[in-house]
PDB file of C-alpha atoms and ligand atoms in Angstrom:
ATOM      1  CA  MET A 712       0.000   0.000   0.000  1.00  0.00           C
ATOM      2  CA  SER A 713       1.147   3.519  -0.715  1.00  0.00           C
ATOM      3  CA  SER A 714       2.025   5.797   2.180  1.00  0.00           C
ATOM      4  CA  ILE A 715       0.002   8.518   0.448  1.00  0.00           C
ATOM      5  CA  LYS A 716      -3.445   8.538   2.032  1.00  0.00           C
ATOM      6  CA  HIS A 717      -4.694  12.090   1.602  1.00  0.00           C
ATOM      7  CA  VAL A 718      -4.209  13.866  -1.715  1.00  0.00           C
ATOM      8  CA  ALA A 719      -5.179  17.504  -2.260  1.00  0.00           C
ATOM      9  CA  ILE A 720      -5.476  18.919  -5.770  1.00  0.00           C
ATOM     10  CA  ILE A 721      -5.410  22.460  -7.160  1.00  0.00           C
ATOM     11  CA  MET A 722      -7.167  22.023 -10.494  1.00  0.00           C
ATOM     12  CA  ASP A 723      -5.555  24.839 -12.443  1.00  0.00           C
ATOM     13  CA  GLY A 724      -5.319  25.628 -16.152  1.00  0.00           C
ATOM     14  CA  ASN A 725      -8.969  25.406 -17.253  1.00  0.00           C
ATOM     15  CA  GLY A 726      -9.090  28.945 -18.621  1.00  0.00           C
ATOM     16  CA  ARG A 727      -5.830  28.624 -20.588  1.00  0.00           C
ATOM     17  CA  TRP A 728      -6.892  25.221 -21.903  1.00  0.00           C
ATOM     18  CA  ALA A 729     -10.089  26.751 -23.303  1.00  0.00           C
ATOM     19  CA  LYS A 730      -8.374  29.878 -24.619  1.00  0.00           C
ATOM     20  CA  ARG A 731      -5.923  27.789 -26.586  1.00  0.00           C
ATOM     21  CA  ARG A 732      -8.936  26.204 -28.299  1.00  0.00           C
ATOM     22  CA  PHE A 733     -10.566  29.609 -28.953  1.00  0.00           C
ATOM     23  CA  ARG A 734     -13.352  28.800 -26.529  1.00  0.00           C
ATOM     24  CA  PRO A 735     -14.684  30.781 -23.567  1.00  0.00           C
ATOM     25  CA  ARG A 736     -13.028  30.066 -20.192  1.00  0.00           C
ATOM     26  CA  ILE A 737     -16.143  28.330 -18.895  1.00  0.00           C
ATOM     27  CA  TRP A 738     -15.660  25.662 -21.549  1.00  0.00           C
ATOM     28  CA  GLY A 739     -12.488  24.679 -19.687  1.00  0.00           C
ATOM     29  CA  HIS A 740     -14.362  24.396 -16.392  1.00  0.00           C
ATOM     30  CA  VAL A 741     -17.057  22.231 -17.991  1.00  0.00           C
ATOM     31  CA  ARG A 742     -14.422  19.927 -19.436  1.00  0.00           C
ATOM     32  CA  GLY A 743     -12.564  20.060 -16.118  1.00  0.00           C
ATOM     33  CA  SER A 744     -15.603  18.839 -14.226  1.00  0.00           C
ATOM     34  CA  SER A 745     -15.611  15.546 -16.197  1.00  0.00           C
ATOM     35  CA  VAL A 746     -11.978  15.124 -15.206  1.00  0.00           C
ATOM     36  CA  VAL A 747     -13.078  15.582 -11.576  1.00  0.00           C
ATOM     37  CA  SER A 748     -15.353  12.537 -11.947  1.00  0.00           C
ATOM     38  CA  GLU A 749     -12.530  10.452 -13.455  1.00  0.00           C
ATOM     39  CA  ILE A 750     -10.044  11.401 -10.747  1.00  0.00           C
ATOM     40  CA  VAL A 751     -12.535  10.684  -7.957  1.00  0.00           C
ATOM     41  CA  ARG A 752     -13.053   7.233  -9.447  1.00  0.00           C
ATOM     42  CA  SER A 753      -9.294   6.641  -9.581  1.00  0.00           C
ATOM     43  CA  ALA A 754      -8.781   7.839  -6.021  1.00  0.00           C
ATOM     44  CA  ASP A 755     -11.379   5.327  -4.935  1.00  0.00           C
ATOM     45  CA  ASP A 756      -9.788   2.529  -7.030  1.00  0.00           C
ATOM     46  CA  LEU A 757      -6.390   3.350  -5.563  1.00  0.00           C
ATOM     47  CA  GLY A 758      -7.751   3.053  -2.032  1.00  0.00           C
ATOM     48  CA  LEU A 759      -6.907   6.596  -0.975  1.00  0.00           C
ATOM     49  CA  LYS A 760      -8.393   7.635   2.342  1.00  0.00           C
ATOM     50  CA  ALA A 761      -9.079  11.218   1.300  1.00  0.00           C
ATOM     51  CA  LEU A 762      -9.193  13.431  -1.763  1.00  0.00           C
ATOM     52  CA  THR A 763      -9.653  17.180  -1.362  1.00  0.00           C
ATOM     53  CA  MET A 764     -10.197  19.284  -4.496  1.00  0.00           C
ATOM     54  CA  TYR A 765      -9.990  23.072  -4.744  1.00  0.00           C
ATOM     55  CA  ALA A 766     -13.042  24.022  -6.782  1.00  0.00           C
ATOM     56  CA  PHE A 767     -13.660  27.681  -5.826  1.00  0.00           C
ATOM     57  CA  SER A 768     -11.486  29.971  -3.744  1.00  0.00           C
ATOM     58  CA  THR A 769     -12.686  33.055  -1.862  1.00  0.00           C
ATOM     59  CA  GLU A 770     -10.645  35.065  -4.411  1.00  0.00           C
ATOM     60  CA  ASN A 771     -12.633  33.562  -7.313  1.00  0.00           C
ATOM     61  CA  TRP A 772     -15.564  35.935  -6.617  1.00  0.00           C
ATOM     62  CA  SER A 773     -13.620  38.540  -8.608  1.00  0.00           C
ATOM     63  CA  ARG A 774     -14.127  36.522 -11.817  1.00  0.00           C
ATOM     64  CA  PRO A 775     -16.867  37.423 -14.320  1.00  0.00           C
ATOM     65  CA  LEU A 776     -20.374  36.596 -13.115  1.00  0.00           C
ATOM     66  CA  ASP A 777     -20.985  33.939 -15.791  1.00  0.00           C
ATOM     67  CA  GLU A 778     -17.821  32.116 -14.739  1.00  0.00           C
ATOM     68  CA  VAL A 779     -18.773  32.229 -11.044  1.00  0.00           C
ATOM     69  CA  SER A 780     -22.267  30.951 -11.768  1.00  0.00           C
ATOM     70  CA  THR A 781     -20.878  28.203 -14.014  1.00  0.00           C
ATOM     71  CA  LEU A 782     -18.684  26.966 -11.170  1.00  0.00           C
ATOM     72  CA  PHE A 783     -21.698  26.893  -8.823  1.00  0.00           C
ATOM     73  CA  ARG A 784     -23.719  25.061 -11.451  1.00  0.00           C
ATOM     74  CA  LEU A 785     -20.954  22.501 -11.987  1.00  0.00           C
ATOM     75  CA  LEU A 786     -20.818  21.733  -8.280  1.00  0.00           C
ATOM     76  CA  ARG A 787     -24.593  21.125  -8.245  1.00  0.00           C
ATOM     77  CA  LYS A 788     -24.411  19.038 -11.421  1.00  0.00           C
ATOM     78  CA  PHE A 789     -21.595  16.948  -9.986  1.00  0.00           C
ATOM     79  CA  ILE A 790     -23.584  16.158  -6.847  1.00  0.00           C
ATOM     80  CA  ILE A 791     -26.689  15.228  -8.842  1.00  0.00           C
ATOM     81  CA  LYS A 792     -24.795  13.211 -11.457  1.00  0.00           C
ATOM     82  CA  GLU A 793     -22.521  11.355  -9.061  1.00  0.00           C
ATOM     83  CA  ARG A 794     -24.973  10.882  -6.206  1.00  0.00           C
ATOM     84  CA  THR A 795     -25.712   7.218  -6.917  1.00  0.00           C
ATOM     85  CA  ARG A 796     -22.073   6.322  -7.371  1.00  0.00           C
ATOM     86  CA  ILE A 797     -21.112   8.216  -4.206  1.00  0.00           C
ATOM     87  CA  LEU A 798     -23.682   6.270  -2.214  1.00  0.00           C
ATOM     88  CA  GLN A 799     -22.904   2.902  -3.821  1.00  0.00           C
ATOM     89  CA  ASN A 800     -19.182   3.304  -3.240  1.00  0.00           C
ATOM     90  CA  ASN A 801     -19.498   4.309   0.403  1.00  0.00           C
ATOM     91  CA  ILE A 802     -17.900   7.718  -0.294  1.00  0.00           C
ATOM     92  CA  LYS A 803     -18.119  10.370   2.406  1.00  0.00           C
ATOM     93  CA  PHE A 804     -18.872  13.621   0.610  1.00  0.00           C
ATOM     94  CA  ARG A 805     -18.217  17.045   2.127  1.00  0.00           C
ATOM     95  CA  VAL A 806     -17.766  20.644   1.100  1.00  0.00           C
ATOM     96  CA  ILE A 807     -15.481  22.959   3.095  1.00  0.00           C
ATOM     97  CA  GLY A 808     -15.579  26.747   2.916  1.00  0.00           C
ATOM     98  CA  GLU A 809     -17.890  29.613   3.782  1.00  0.00           C
ATOM     99  CA  LEU A 810     -21.095  28.018   2.578  1.00  0.00           C
ATOM    100  CA  GLN A 811     -23.504  30.655   3.876  1.00  0.00           C
ATOM    101  CA  SER A 812     -22.742  32.920   0.889  1.00  0.00           C
ATOM    102  CA  LEU A 813     -23.674  30.221  -1.632  1.00  0.00           C
ATOM    103  CA  PRO A 814     -27.120  30.045  -3.274  1.00  0.00           C
ATOM    104  CA  HIS A 815     -29.768  28.442  -1.073  1.00  0.00           C
ATOM    105  CA  GLU A 816     -30.444  25.491  -3.416  1.00  0.00           C
ATOM    106  CA  THR A 817     -26.703  24.694  -3.590  1.00  0.00           C
ATOM    107  CA  VAL A 818     -26.434  24.668   0.200  1.00  0.00           C
ATOM    108  CA  GLU A 819     -29.516  22.414   0.443  1.00  0.00           C
ATOM    109  CA  LEU A 820     -28.031  19.950  -2.029  1.00  0.00           C
ATOM    110  CA  ILE A 821     -24.726  19.928  -0.153  1.00  0.00           C
ATOM    111  CA  ASN A 822     -26.465  19.412   3.187  1.00  0.00           C
ATOM    112  CA  GLU A 823     -28.496  16.537   1.798  1.00  0.00           C
ATOM    113  CA  ILE A 824     -25.555  14.602   0.311  1.00  0.00           C
ATOM    114  CA  GLU A 825     -23.417  15.313   3.381  1.00  0.00           C
ATOM    115  CA  SER A 826     -26.047  13.905   5.672  1.00  0.00           C
ATOM    116  CA  LEU A 827     -26.729  10.889   3.421  1.00  0.00           C
ATOM    117  CA  THR A 828     -23.018  10.014   3.424  1.00  0.00           C
ATOM    118  CA  SER A 829     -22.214  10.987   7.000  1.00  0.00           C
ATOM    119  CA  GLY A 830     -21.812   7.340   8.038  1.00  0.00           C
ATOM    120  CA  ALA A 831     -19.787   6.322   4.968  1.00  0.00           C
ATOM    121  CA  THR A 832     -16.466   4.671   5.678  1.00  0.00           C
ATOM    122  CA  GLY A 833     -14.848   4.832   2.229  1.00  0.00           C
ATOM    123  CA  LEU A 834     -13.053   7.670   0.462  1.00  0.00           C
ATOM    124  CA  HIS A 835     -13.432  11.104   2.112  1.00  0.00           C
ATOM    125  CA  LEU A 836     -14.220  13.262  -0.900  1.00  0.00           C
ATOM    126  CA  THR A 837     -14.078  16.965  -0.096  1.00  0.00           C
ATOM    127  CA  PHE A 838     -14.574  19.957  -2.341  1.00  0.00           C
ATOM    128  CA  ALA A 839     -13.103  23.231  -1.123  1.00  0.00           C
ATOM    129  CA  PHE A 840     -15.686  25.722  -2.309  1.00  0.00           C
ATOM    130  CA  ASN A 841     -15.668  29.409  -1.385  1.00  0.00           C
ATOM    131  CA  TYR A 842     -12.662  28.308   0.614  1.00  0.00           C
ATOM    132  CA  GLY A 843      -9.601  30.179   1.906  1.00  0.00           C
ATOM    133  CA  GLY A 844      -6.883  28.625   4.052  1.00  0.00           C
ATOM    134  CA  ARG A 845      -6.218  31.753   6.111  1.00  0.00           C
ATOM    135  CA  ALA A 846      -9.939  32.209   6.731  1.00  0.00           C
ATOM    136  CA  GLU A 847     -10.164  28.596   7.946  1.00  0.00           C
ATOM    137  CA  ILE A 848      -7.331  29.167  10.431  1.00  0.00           C
ATOM    138  CA  LEU A 849      -8.756  32.490  11.631  1.00  0.00           C
ATOM    139  CA  ARG A 850     -12.167  30.948  12.108  1.00  0.00           C
ATOM    140  CA  ALA A 851     -10.604  28.199  14.230  1.00  0.00           C
ATOM    141  CA  ILE A 852      -8.643  30.699  16.366  1.00  0.00           C
ATOM    142  CA  ASN A 853     -11.706  32.858  16.950  1.00  0.00           C
ATOM    143  CA  THR A 854     -13.823  29.833  17.895  1.00  0.00           C
ATOM    144  CA  PHE A 855     -11.151  28.696  20.326  1.00  0.00           C
ATOM    145  CA  GLN A 856     -10.849  32.118  21.965  1.00  0.00           C
ATOM    146  CA  VAL A 857     -14.557  32.259  22.609  1.00  0.00           C
ATOM    147  CA  THR A 858     -14.804  28.729  24.023  1.00  0.00           C
ATOM    148  CA  ASN A 859     -11.472  28.600  25.919  1.00  0.00           C
ATOM    149  CA  PRO A 860     -10.660  32.138  27.087  1.00  0.00           C
ATOM    150  CA  GLU A 861      -8.615  30.804  30.013  1.00  0.00           C
ATOM    151  CA  ARG A 862      -5.860  28.879  28.221  1.00  0.00           C
ATOM    152  CA  LEU A 863      -3.392  29.015  25.327  1.00  0.00           C
ATOM    153  CA  MET A 864      -4.167  27.132  22.151  1.00  0.00           C
ATOM    154  CA  THR A 865      -2.170  24.040  21.144  1.00  0.00           C
ATOM    155  CA  GLU A 866      -1.530  22.574  17.694  1.00  0.00           C
ATOM    156  CA  ALA A 867      -3.960  19.781  18.513  1.00  0.00           C
ATOM    157  CA  ASP A 868      -6.635  22.362  19.401  1.00  0.00           C
ATOM    158  CA  LEU A 869      -6.196  24.129  16.078  1.00  0.00           C
ATOM    159  CA  SER A 870      -6.243  20.863  14.095  1.00  0.00           C
ATOM    160  CA  GLU A 871      -9.499  19.933  15.828  1.00  0.00           C
ATOM    161  CA  LEU A 872     -11.106  23.209  14.818  1.00  0.00           C
ATOM    162  CA  MET A 873     -10.457  22.913  11.074  1.00  0.00           C
ATOM    163  CA  TYR A 874     -13.612  22.512   8.959  1.00  0.00           C
ATOM    164  CA  ARG A 875     -13.169  18.720   8.740  1.00  0.00           C
ATOM    165  CA  PRO A 876     -10.591  17.637  11.314  1.00  0.00           C
ATOM    166  CA  GLU A 877     -11.160  13.914  10.725  1.00  0.00           C
ATOM    167  CA  THR A 878      -9.701  14.148   7.202  1.00  0.00           C
ATOM    168  CA  GLY A 879      -6.353  15.098   8.731  1.00  0.00           C
ATOM    169  CA  ASP A 880      -3.104  16.285   7.205  1.00  0.00           C
ATOM    170  CA  VAL A 881      -2.401  16.235   3.482  1.00  0.00           C
ATOM    171  CA  ASP A 882       0.286  13.772   2.321  1.00  0.00           C
ATOM    172  CA  LEU A 883       0.541  14.987  -1.252  1.00  0.00           C
ATOM    173  CA  MET A 884      -0.556  18.197  -2.938  1.00  0.00           C
ATOM    174  CA  ILE A 885      -0.792  18.164  -6.730  1.00  0.00           C
ATOM    175  CA  ARG A 886      -1.205  21.368  -8.717  1.00  0.00           C
ATOM    176  CA  THR A 887      -1.892  21.209 -12.434  1.00  0.00           C
ATOM    177  CA  GLY A 888      -1.441  24.053 -14.923  1.00  0.00           C
ATOM    178  CA  GLY A 889       2.253  24.810 -14.399  1.00  0.00           C
ATOM    179  CA  GLU A 890       2.097  27.390 -11.581  1.00  0.00           C
ATOM    180  CA  GLN A 891       4.048  26.574  -8.422  1.00  0.00           C
ATOM    181  CA  ARG A 892       2.011  28.131  -5.621  1.00  0.00           C
ATOM    182  CA  ILE A 893      -0.209  26.946  -2.787  1.00  0.00           C
ATOM    183  CA  SER A 894      -2.769  29.733  -3.355  1.00  0.00           C
ATOM    184  CA  ASN A 895      -4.230  29.771   0.155  1.00  0.00           C
ATOM    185  CA  PHE A 896      -5.234  26.085   0.012  1.00  0.00           C
ATOM    186  CA  LEU A 897      -5.249  23.941   3.196  1.00  0.00           C
ATOM    187  CA  LEU A 898      -2.397  25.958   4.715  1.00  0.00           C
ATOM    188  CA  TRP A 899      -2.529  24.244   8.102  1.00  0.00           C
ATOM    189  CA  GLN A 900      -3.044  20.709   6.780  1.00  0.00           C
ATOM    190  CA  MET A 901      -0.197  20.925   4.225  1.00  0.00           C
ATOM    191  CA  ALA A 902       2.595  21.657   6.706  1.00  0.00           C
ATOM    192  CA  TYR A 903       4.414  18.392   5.859  1.00  0.00           C
ATOM    193  CA  ALA A 904       2.887  17.583   2.480  1.00  0.00           C
ATOM    194  CA  GLU A 905       4.879  16.514  -0.544  1.00  0.00           C
ATOM    195  CA  MET A 906       4.353  18.937  -3.422  1.00  0.00           C
ATOM    196  CA  TYR A 907       3.981  17.993  -7.069  1.00  0.00           C
ATOM    197  CA  PHE A 908       3.524  20.546  -9.828  1.00  0.00           C
ATOM    198  CA  THR A 909       2.653  19.366 -13.313  1.00  0.00           C
ATOM    199  CA  PRO A 910       2.396  21.541 -16.425  1.00  0.00           C
ATOM    200  CA  THR A 911      -0.614  19.499 -17.590  1.00  0.00           C
ATOM    201  CA  LYS A 912      -3.693  21.707 -17.672  1.00  0.00           C
ATOM    202  CA  TRP A 913      -6.538  20.289 -15.581  1.00  0.00           C
ATOM    203  CA  PRO A 914      -8.812  19.323 -18.530  1.00  0.00           C
ATOM    204  CA  ASP A 915      -5.942  17.185 -19.898  1.00  0.00           C
ATOM    205  CA  PHE A 916      -5.147  15.555 -16.554  1.00  0.00           C
ATOM    206  CA  THR A 917      -5.750  11.788 -16.626  1.00  0.00           C
ATOM    207  CA  PRO A 918      -6.166   8.973 -14.084  1.00  0.00           C
ATOM    208  CA  ARG A 919      -2.940   7.585 -15.514  1.00  0.00           C
ATOM    209  CA  GLU A 920      -0.949  10.726 -14.688  1.00  0.00           C
ATOM    210  CA  PHE A 921      -2.615  10.907 -11.274  1.00  0.00           C
ATOM    211  CA  CYS A 922      -1.602   7.370 -10.493  1.00  0.00           C
ATOM    212  CA  LYS A 923       1.919   7.860 -11.850  1.00  0.00           C
ATOM    213  CA  ILE A 924       2.408  10.897  -9.604  1.00  0.00           C
ATOM    214  CA  ILE A 925       1.307   8.943  -6.541  1.00  0.00           C
ATOM    215  CA  GLU A 926       3.559   6.060  -7.531  1.00  0.00           C
ATOM    216  CA  HIS A 927       6.478   8.414  -8.131  1.00  0.00           C
ATOM    217  CA  VAL A 928       6.088  10.243  -4.822  1.00  0.00           C
ATOM    218  CA  SER A 929       5.508   7.007  -2.876  1.00  0.00           C
ATOM    219  CA  SER A 930       8.621   5.451  -4.380  1.00  0.00           C
ATOM    220  CA  ARG A 931      10.850   7.848  -2.483  1.00  0.00           C
ATOM    221  CA  GLU A 932      10.193   5.808   0.614  1.00  0.00           C
ATOM    222  CA  ARG A 933       9.701   2.356  -0.844  1.00  0.00           C
ATOM    223  CA  ARG A 934       9.638   0.845  -4.371  1.00  0.00           C
ATOM    224  CA  PHE A 935       6.191  -0.228  -5.451  1.00  0.00           C
ATOM    225  CA  GLY A 936       5.111  -2.542  -8.173  1.00  0.00           C
ATOM    226  CA  SER A 937       3.139  -0.702 -10.761  1.00  0.00           C
ATOM    227  CA  ILE A 938       0.016   0.167  -8.796  1.00  0.00           C
ATOM    228  CA  CYS A 939      -1.299   2.002 -11.858  1.00  0.00           C
ATOM    229  CA  GLU A 940      -1.626  -1.222 -13.836  1.00  0.00           C
ATOM    230  CA  GLN A 941      -3.404  -2.892 -10.918  1.00  0.00           C
ATOM    231  CA  VAL A 942      -6.260  -0.452 -10.604  1.00  0.00           C
ATOM    232  CA  GLY A 943      -7.735  -0.779 -14.057  1.00  0.00           C
ATOM    233  CA  LEU A 944      -6.465   2.524 -15.367  1.00  0.00           C
ATOM    234  CA  ASN A 945      -5.098   1.115 -18.595  1.00  0.00           C
ATOM    235  CA  SER A 946      -7.925   2.628 -20.604  1.00  0.00           C
ATOM    236  CA  SER A 947      -6.251   6.010 -20.348  1.00  0.00           C
ATOM    237  CA  VAL A 948      -2.800   4.808 -21.372  1.00  0.00           C
ATOM    238  CA  GLU A 949      -2.988   6.131 -24.888  1.00  0.00           C
ATOM    239  CA  ARG A 950      -4.063   9.625 -23.912  1.00  0.00           C
ATOM    240  CA  ALA A 951      -1.661   9.632 -20.973  1.00  0.00           C
ATOM    241  CA  ASP A 952       1.293   8.702 -23.140  1.00  0.00           C
ATOM    242  CA  THR A 953       0.905  12.005 -24.931  1.00  0.00           C
ATOM    243  CA  ASN A 954       1.303  13.587 -21.508  1.00  0.00           C
ATOM    244  CA  LYS A 955       4.380  11.612 -20.626  1.00  0.00           C
ATOM    245  CA  SER A 956       6.769  14.492 -21.177  1.00  0.00           C
ATOM    246  CA  ALA A 957       4.525  16.660 -19.015  1.00  0.00           C
ATOM    247  CA  TYR A 958       4.673  14.046 -16.283  1.00  0.00           C
ATOM    248  CA  PHE A 959       8.425  13.884 -16.304  1.00  0.00           C
ATOM    249  CA  GLN A 960       8.701  17.662 -16.298  1.00  0.00           C
ATOM    250  CA  GLY A 961       6.733  17.681 -13.030  1.00  0.00           C
ATOM    251  CA  VAL A 962       8.632  19.221 -10.163  1.00  0.00           C
ATOM    252  CA  THR A 963       8.667  17.561  -6.751  1.00  0.00           C
ATOM    253  CA  PHE A 964      10.287  18.575  -3.541  1.00  0.00           C
ATOM    254  CA  ASN A 965       9.994  17.947   0.163  1.00  0.00           C
ATOM    255  CA  VAL A 966       9.116  20.628   2.654  1.00  0.00           C
TER     256      VAL A 966
HETATM  257  C1  FPP B1447      -8.568  27.237 -11.961  1.00  0.00           C
HETATM  258  O1  FPP B1447      -8.376  27.278 -13.365  1.00  0.00           O
HETATM  259  C2  FPP B1447      -9.736  26.432 -11.689  1.00  0.00           C
HETATM  260  C3  FPP B1447     -10.819  26.875 -11.011  1.00  0.00           C
HETATM  261  C4  FPP B1447     -10.936  28.240 -10.455  1.00  0.00           C
HETATM  262  C5  FPP B1447     -11.990  26.029 -10.815  1.00  0.00           C
HETATM  263  C6  FPP B1447     -11.776  24.551 -10.872  1.00  0.00           C
HETATM  264  C7  FPP B1447     -13.085  23.953 -11.133  1.00  0.00           C
HETATM  265  C8  FPP B1447     -13.312  22.842 -11.867  1.00  0.00           C
HETATM  266  C9  FPP B1447     -12.245  22.002 -12.428  1.00  0.00           C
HETATM  267  C10 FPP B1447     -14.676  22.414 -12.179  1.00  0.00           C
HETATM  268  C11 FPP B1447     -15.527  22.395 -10.949  1.00  0.00           C
HETATM  269  C12 FPP B1447     -16.155  21.123 -10.847  1.00  0.00           C
HETATM  270  C13 FPP B1447     -16.788  20.650  -9.781  1.00  0.00           C
HETATM  271  C14 FPP B1447     -17.311  19.294  -9.858  1.00  0.00           C
HETATM  272  C15 FPP B1447     -16.992  21.410  -8.545  1.00  0.00           C
HETATM  273  P1  FPP B1447      -8.320  28.685 -14.074  1.00  0.00           P
HETATM  274  O2  FPP B1447      -9.606  28.938 -14.728  1.00  0.00           O
HETATM  275  O3  FPP B1447      -7.855  29.736 -13.124  1.00  0.00           O
HETATM  276  O4  FPP B1447      -7.225  28.409 -15.175  1.00  0.00           O
HETATM  277  P2  FPP B1447      -6.227  29.454 -15.811  1.00  0.00           P
HETATM  278  O5  FPP B1447      -5.128  29.617 -14.801  1.00  0.00           O
HETATM  279  O6  FPP B1447      -5.800  28.738 -17.040  1.00  0.00           O
HETATM  280  O7  FPP B1447      -6.970  30.716 -16.076  1.00  0.00           O
END
């Protein structure tokens, strides 16, 4: 088994992917949302404990209205489309972020799927939506100060006050799209995470590349047989091979 249990992903490059094809940016997000489904399936096949995906940051409100509303719509569509599979596969679905500013029907849908999967013991699938890492930490500090005015906060206290403490620390953060930044994502939980940056734009990201990254990062500690071949991901080999150079250009380093 791989030592990588919790993978966090910054799904970047949708806009540039679309622009290169002379399409509006939202086209990239629509295409990107099908990749989300494929990667969730792979994470489940690979036996990961948790997958956290950055779908909408608090900074994304500054984007054009049609782009913001497309991202909201894609989240709703994902929940509706994947609902059966989420339930059948025992996936625990959650959304982290400031949900009170989202449209009422989106919040209702999130609440419903969260409560239906609250007892699930499989993959913890979390979307960070209207999420900011600093805001999450500040919220935790403020909550602690109100409830424990008499003592100093510990690391364990802060970890417990994150949106979803049970998901724990991130083992590996992958960012697609070529930028090498954390962009206010899971700042507390990524303190010891491995980082992997790939130039592949999110709509071109494949289960094969995902698996290869996990294999590559895991192999620093221990050599694995080819886990990618064992999890039925061969269907994407052909498309992934065109990404091979992108994979090998990926930058990894320990922090
Ligand atoms: C960054 O790419 C990506 C986002 C802001 C949103 C990511 C969202 C999805 C992949 C689809 C959402 C799907 C679900 C199921 C919630 P960018 O547009 O900033 O890319 P760019 O850097 O090329 O402009």
